[in-house]
CSV table of C-alpha atoms in Angstrom, one decimal:
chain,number,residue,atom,x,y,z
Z,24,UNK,CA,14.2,3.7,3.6
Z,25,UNK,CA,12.6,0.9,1.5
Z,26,UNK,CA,11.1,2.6,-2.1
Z,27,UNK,CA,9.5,1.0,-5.3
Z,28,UNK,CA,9.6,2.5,-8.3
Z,29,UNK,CA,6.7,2.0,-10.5
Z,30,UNK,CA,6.6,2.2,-14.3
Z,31,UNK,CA,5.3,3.1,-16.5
Z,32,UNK,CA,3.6,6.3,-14.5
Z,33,UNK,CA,0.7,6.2,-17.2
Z,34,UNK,CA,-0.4,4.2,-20.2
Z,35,UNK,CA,-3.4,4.4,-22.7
Z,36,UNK,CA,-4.5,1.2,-23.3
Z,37,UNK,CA,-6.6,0.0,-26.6
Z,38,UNK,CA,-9.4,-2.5,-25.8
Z,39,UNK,CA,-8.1,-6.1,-27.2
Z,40,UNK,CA,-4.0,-4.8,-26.2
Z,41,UNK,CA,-1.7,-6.9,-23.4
Z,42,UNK,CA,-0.4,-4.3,-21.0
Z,43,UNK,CA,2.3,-4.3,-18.4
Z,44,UNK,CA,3.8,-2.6,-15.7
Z,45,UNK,CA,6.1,-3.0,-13.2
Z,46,UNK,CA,8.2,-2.5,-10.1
Z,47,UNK,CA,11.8,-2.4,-8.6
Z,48,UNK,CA,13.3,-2.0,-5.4
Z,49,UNK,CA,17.0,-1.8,-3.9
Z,50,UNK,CA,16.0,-3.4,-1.3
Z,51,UNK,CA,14.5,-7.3,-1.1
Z,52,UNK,CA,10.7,-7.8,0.0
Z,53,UNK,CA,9.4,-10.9,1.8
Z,54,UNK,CA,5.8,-10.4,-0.4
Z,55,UNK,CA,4.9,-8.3,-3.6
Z,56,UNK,CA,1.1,-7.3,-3.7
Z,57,UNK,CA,-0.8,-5.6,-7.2
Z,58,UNK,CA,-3.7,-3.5,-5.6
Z,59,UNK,CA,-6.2,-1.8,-8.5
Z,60,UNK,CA,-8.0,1.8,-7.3
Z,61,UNK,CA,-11.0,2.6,-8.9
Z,62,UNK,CA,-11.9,6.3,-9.3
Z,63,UNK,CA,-14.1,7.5,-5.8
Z,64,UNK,CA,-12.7,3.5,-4.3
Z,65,UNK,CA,-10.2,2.1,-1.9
Z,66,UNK,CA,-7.1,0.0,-3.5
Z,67,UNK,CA,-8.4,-3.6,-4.0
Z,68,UNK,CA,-6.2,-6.7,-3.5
Z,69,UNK,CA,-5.8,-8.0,-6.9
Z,70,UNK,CA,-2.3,-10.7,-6.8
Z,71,UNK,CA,-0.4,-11.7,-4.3
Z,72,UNK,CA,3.2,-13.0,-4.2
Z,73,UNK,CA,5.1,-14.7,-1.5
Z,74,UNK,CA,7.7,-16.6,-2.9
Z,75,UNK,CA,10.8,-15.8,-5.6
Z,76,UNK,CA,10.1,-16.7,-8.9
Z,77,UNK,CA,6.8,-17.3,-8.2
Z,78,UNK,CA,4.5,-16.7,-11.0
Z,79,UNK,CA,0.1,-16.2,-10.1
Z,80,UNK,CA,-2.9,-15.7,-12.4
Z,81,UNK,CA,-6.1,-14.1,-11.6
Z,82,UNK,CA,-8.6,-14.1,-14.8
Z,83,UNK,CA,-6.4,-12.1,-17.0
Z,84,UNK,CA,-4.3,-11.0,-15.3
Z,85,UNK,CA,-0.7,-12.5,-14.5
Z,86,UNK,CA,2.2,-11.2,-11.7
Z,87,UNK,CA,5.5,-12.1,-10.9
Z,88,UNK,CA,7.7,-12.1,-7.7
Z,89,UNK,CA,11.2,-11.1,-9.2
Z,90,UNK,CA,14.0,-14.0,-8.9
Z,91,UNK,CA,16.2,-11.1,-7.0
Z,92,UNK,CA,13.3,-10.3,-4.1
Z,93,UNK,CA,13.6,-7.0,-5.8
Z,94,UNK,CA,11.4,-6.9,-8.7
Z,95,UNK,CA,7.3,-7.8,-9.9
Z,96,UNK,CA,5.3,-7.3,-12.5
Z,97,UNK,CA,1.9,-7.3,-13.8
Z,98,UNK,CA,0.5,-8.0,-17.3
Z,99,UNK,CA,-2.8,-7.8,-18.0
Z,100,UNK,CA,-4.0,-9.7,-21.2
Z,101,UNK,CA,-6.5,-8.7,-23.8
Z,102,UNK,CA,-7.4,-5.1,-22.1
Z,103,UNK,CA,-11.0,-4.1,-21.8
Z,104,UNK,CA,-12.0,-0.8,-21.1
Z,105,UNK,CA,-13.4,-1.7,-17.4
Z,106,UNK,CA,-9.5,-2.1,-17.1
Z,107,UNK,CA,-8.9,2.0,-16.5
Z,108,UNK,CA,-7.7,2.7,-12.6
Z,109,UNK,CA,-4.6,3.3,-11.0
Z,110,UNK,CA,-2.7,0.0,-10.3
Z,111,UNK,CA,0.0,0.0,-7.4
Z,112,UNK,CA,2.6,-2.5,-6.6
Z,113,UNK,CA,3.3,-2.8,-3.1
Z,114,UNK,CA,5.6,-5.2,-0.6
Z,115,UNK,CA,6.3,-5.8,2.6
Z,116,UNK,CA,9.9,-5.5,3.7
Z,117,UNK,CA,11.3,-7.9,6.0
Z,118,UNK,CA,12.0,-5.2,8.2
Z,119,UNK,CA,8.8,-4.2,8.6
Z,120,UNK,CA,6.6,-4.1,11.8
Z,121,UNK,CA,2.9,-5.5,11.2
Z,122,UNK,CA,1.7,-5.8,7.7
Z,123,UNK,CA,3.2,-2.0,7.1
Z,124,UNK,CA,3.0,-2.2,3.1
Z,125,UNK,CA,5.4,0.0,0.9
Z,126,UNK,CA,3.7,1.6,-1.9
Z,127,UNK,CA,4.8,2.2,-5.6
Z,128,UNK,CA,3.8,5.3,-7.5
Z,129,UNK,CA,0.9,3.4,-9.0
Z,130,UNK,CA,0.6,3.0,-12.7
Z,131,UNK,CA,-3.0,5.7,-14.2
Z,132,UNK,CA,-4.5,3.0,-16.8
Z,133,UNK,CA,-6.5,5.5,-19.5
Z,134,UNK,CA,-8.4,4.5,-22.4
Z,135,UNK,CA,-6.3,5.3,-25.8
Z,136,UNK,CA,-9.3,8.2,-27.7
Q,29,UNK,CA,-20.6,-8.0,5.6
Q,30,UNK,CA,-19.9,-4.4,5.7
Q,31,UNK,CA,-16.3,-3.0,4.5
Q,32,UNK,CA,-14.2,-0.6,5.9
Q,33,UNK,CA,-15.7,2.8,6.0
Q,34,UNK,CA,-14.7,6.1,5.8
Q,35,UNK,CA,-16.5,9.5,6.8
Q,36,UNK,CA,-16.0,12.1,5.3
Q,37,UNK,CA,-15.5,11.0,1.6
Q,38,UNK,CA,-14.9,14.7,0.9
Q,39,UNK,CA,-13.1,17.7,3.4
Q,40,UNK,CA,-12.4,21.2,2.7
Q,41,UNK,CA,-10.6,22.9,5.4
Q,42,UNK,CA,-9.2,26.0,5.6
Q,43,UNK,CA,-5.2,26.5,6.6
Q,44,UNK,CA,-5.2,26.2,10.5
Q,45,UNK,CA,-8.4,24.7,11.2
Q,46,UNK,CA,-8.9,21.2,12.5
Q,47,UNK,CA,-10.4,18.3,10.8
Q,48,UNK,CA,-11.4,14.3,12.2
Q,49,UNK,CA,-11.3,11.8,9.9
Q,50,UNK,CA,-13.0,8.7,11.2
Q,51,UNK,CA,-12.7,5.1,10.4
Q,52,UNK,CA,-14.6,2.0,11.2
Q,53,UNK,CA,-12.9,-1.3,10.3
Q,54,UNK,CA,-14.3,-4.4,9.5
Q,55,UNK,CA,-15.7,-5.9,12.5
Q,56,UNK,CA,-13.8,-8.5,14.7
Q,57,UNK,CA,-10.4,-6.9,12.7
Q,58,UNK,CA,-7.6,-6.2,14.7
Q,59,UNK,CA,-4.9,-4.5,12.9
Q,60,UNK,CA,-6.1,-1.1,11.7
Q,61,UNK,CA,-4.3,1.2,9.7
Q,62,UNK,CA,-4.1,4.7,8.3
Q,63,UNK,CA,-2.0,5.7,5.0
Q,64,UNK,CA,-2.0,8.6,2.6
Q,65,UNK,CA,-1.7,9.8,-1.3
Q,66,UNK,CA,-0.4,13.1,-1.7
Q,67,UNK,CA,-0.3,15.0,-4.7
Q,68,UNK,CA,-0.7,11.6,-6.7
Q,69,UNK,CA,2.8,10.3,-5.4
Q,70,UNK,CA,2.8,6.9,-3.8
Q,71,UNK,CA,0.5,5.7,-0.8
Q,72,UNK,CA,2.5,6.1,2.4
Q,73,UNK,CA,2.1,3.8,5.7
Q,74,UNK,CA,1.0,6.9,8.8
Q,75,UNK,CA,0.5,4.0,12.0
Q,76,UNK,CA,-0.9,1.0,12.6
Q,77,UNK,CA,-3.4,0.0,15.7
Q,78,UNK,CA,-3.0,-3.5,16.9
Q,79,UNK,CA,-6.9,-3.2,18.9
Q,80,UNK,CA,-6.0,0.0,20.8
Q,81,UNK,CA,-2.5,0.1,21.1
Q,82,UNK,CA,-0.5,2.2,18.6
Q,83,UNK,CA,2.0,-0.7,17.2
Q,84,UNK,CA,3.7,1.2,14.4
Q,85,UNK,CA,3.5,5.3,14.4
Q,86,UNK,CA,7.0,5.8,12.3
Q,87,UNK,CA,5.1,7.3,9.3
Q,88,UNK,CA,3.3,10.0,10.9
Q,89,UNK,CA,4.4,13.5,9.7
Q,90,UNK,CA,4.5,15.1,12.3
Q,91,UNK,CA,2.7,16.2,16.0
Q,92,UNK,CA,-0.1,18.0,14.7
Q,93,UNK,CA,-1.5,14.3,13.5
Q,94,UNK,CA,-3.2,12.8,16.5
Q,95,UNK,CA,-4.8,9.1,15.8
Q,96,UNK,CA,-6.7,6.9,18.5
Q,97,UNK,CA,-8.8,3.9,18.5
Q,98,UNK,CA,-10.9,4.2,21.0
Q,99,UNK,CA,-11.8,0.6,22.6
Q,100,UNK,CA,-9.9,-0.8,20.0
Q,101,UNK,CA,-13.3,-0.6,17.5
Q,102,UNK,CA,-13.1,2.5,15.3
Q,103,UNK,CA,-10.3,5.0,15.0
Q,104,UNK,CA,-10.1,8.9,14.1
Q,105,UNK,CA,-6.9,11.0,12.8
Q,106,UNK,CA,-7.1,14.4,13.8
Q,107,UNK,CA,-5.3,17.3,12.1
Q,108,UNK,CA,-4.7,20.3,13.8
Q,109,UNK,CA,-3.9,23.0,12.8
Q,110,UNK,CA,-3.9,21.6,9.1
Q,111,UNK,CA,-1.2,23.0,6.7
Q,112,UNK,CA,-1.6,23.2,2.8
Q,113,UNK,CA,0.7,20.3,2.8
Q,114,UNK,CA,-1.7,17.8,4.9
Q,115,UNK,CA,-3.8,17.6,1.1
Q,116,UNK,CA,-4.3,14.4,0.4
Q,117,UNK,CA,-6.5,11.2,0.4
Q,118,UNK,CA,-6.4,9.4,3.5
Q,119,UNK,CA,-7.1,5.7,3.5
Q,120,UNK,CA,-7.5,4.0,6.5
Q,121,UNK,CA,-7.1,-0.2,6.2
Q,122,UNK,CA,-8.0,-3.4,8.3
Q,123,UNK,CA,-6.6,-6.9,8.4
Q,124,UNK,CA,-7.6,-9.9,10.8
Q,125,UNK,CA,-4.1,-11.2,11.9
Q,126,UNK,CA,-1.4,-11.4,9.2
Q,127,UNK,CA,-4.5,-11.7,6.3
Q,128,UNK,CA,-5.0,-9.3,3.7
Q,129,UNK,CA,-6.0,-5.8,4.8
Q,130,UNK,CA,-8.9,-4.4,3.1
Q,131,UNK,CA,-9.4,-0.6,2.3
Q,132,UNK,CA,-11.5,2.1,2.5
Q,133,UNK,CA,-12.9,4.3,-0.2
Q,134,UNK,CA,-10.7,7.3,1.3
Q,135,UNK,CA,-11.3,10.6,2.5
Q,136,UNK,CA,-9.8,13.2,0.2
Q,137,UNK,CA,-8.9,16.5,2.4
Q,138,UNK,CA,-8.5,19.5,0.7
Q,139,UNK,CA,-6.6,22.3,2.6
Q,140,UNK,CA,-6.7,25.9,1.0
């Protein structure tokens, strides 16, 4: 079945630091989405991708949809400590029934002590 | 407008019993659906309700998950009997045609 492999699993972040994760695939998605879950919250649409090569911003934040349909990642610039959460990656294959999303691992964002 | 809701935010059940986890989508939302994070691995798809009709059940574990939507409005997931295994937070989504689905806050089960 269709699986994305998220990395890096966790990171400690230092307020002021650019950050970035990522996601890959075997398999080609029709969308990539970058969802943020605060602790005791729901995942919360942050970036969403629907073309190759497409490149999107949100505030500081910047995601891309992989030239190969099988790749996306996120970068967030200049961290700040509101910036802690679990980020996932997700996609929808173009096999999929609905909007049935495929998740990544996520990606725990701590603050470095 | 109110999000999607979730009751209970918190379960502890005991190996064999039952538990109902509700949902109640954003109102006038078609498409509802129910996923779940075990053991802090990925967030997998369970079904999805197109008003009350089960469109998509492939991700459902197994038969002692039973989900309905009853009139299409809110929807419950019932476990029974629940196995150590079923431990995990349950999030149930809900999306207005092919628009972004928006999530619940999640109901964490606990099975010991």
């Amino acid at each position: 079945g269709q699986q994305l492999n998220q990395s890096p699993q966790s990171m400690f972040i230092q307020e002021g630091e650019d950050v970035s994760m990522n996601c890959t695939s075997s398999s080609i998605f029709n969308t990539w989405l970058w969802y943020k879950q605060d602790p005791g919250e729901g995942p919360v649409l942050l970036i969403a991708l629907y073309k190759a090569g497409e490149l999107t911003s949100n505030g500081r934040l910047t995601a891309q949809f992989g030239i190969t349909r099988k790749d996306s990642f996120l970068n967030i610039s200049a961290s700040i400590p509101s910036d802690v959460g679990i980020y996932f990656c997700a996609g929808l294959h173009p096999e999929a029934a609905g909007n049935k999303l495929t998740f990544g691992g996520g990606t725990r964002v701590l603050v470095k002590p | 407008e109110a999000g999607v809701t979730q009751f209970p935010s918190h379960s502890v059940i005991e190996k064999g019993q039952t538990v109902t986890l509700r949902c109640d989508p954003i109102s006038g939302h078609d498409n509802l659906y129910w996923y779940r994070r075990v053991m802090g691995k990925e967030i997998k798809f369970l079904l999805h309700f197109v008003k009350e009709s089960k469109q998509d059940e492939s991700g459902m574990p197994n038969n002692r998950f039973l989900a309905e939507r009853t009139g299409g409005t809110y929807s419950t997931l019932k476990v029974q009997p629940a196995e150590l295994e079923d431990s995990g937070v349950y999030f149930c989504a809900s999306s207005q045609g092919w628009d972004e689905a928006f999530f619940g806050q999640g109901t964490r089960l606990t099975v010991v």
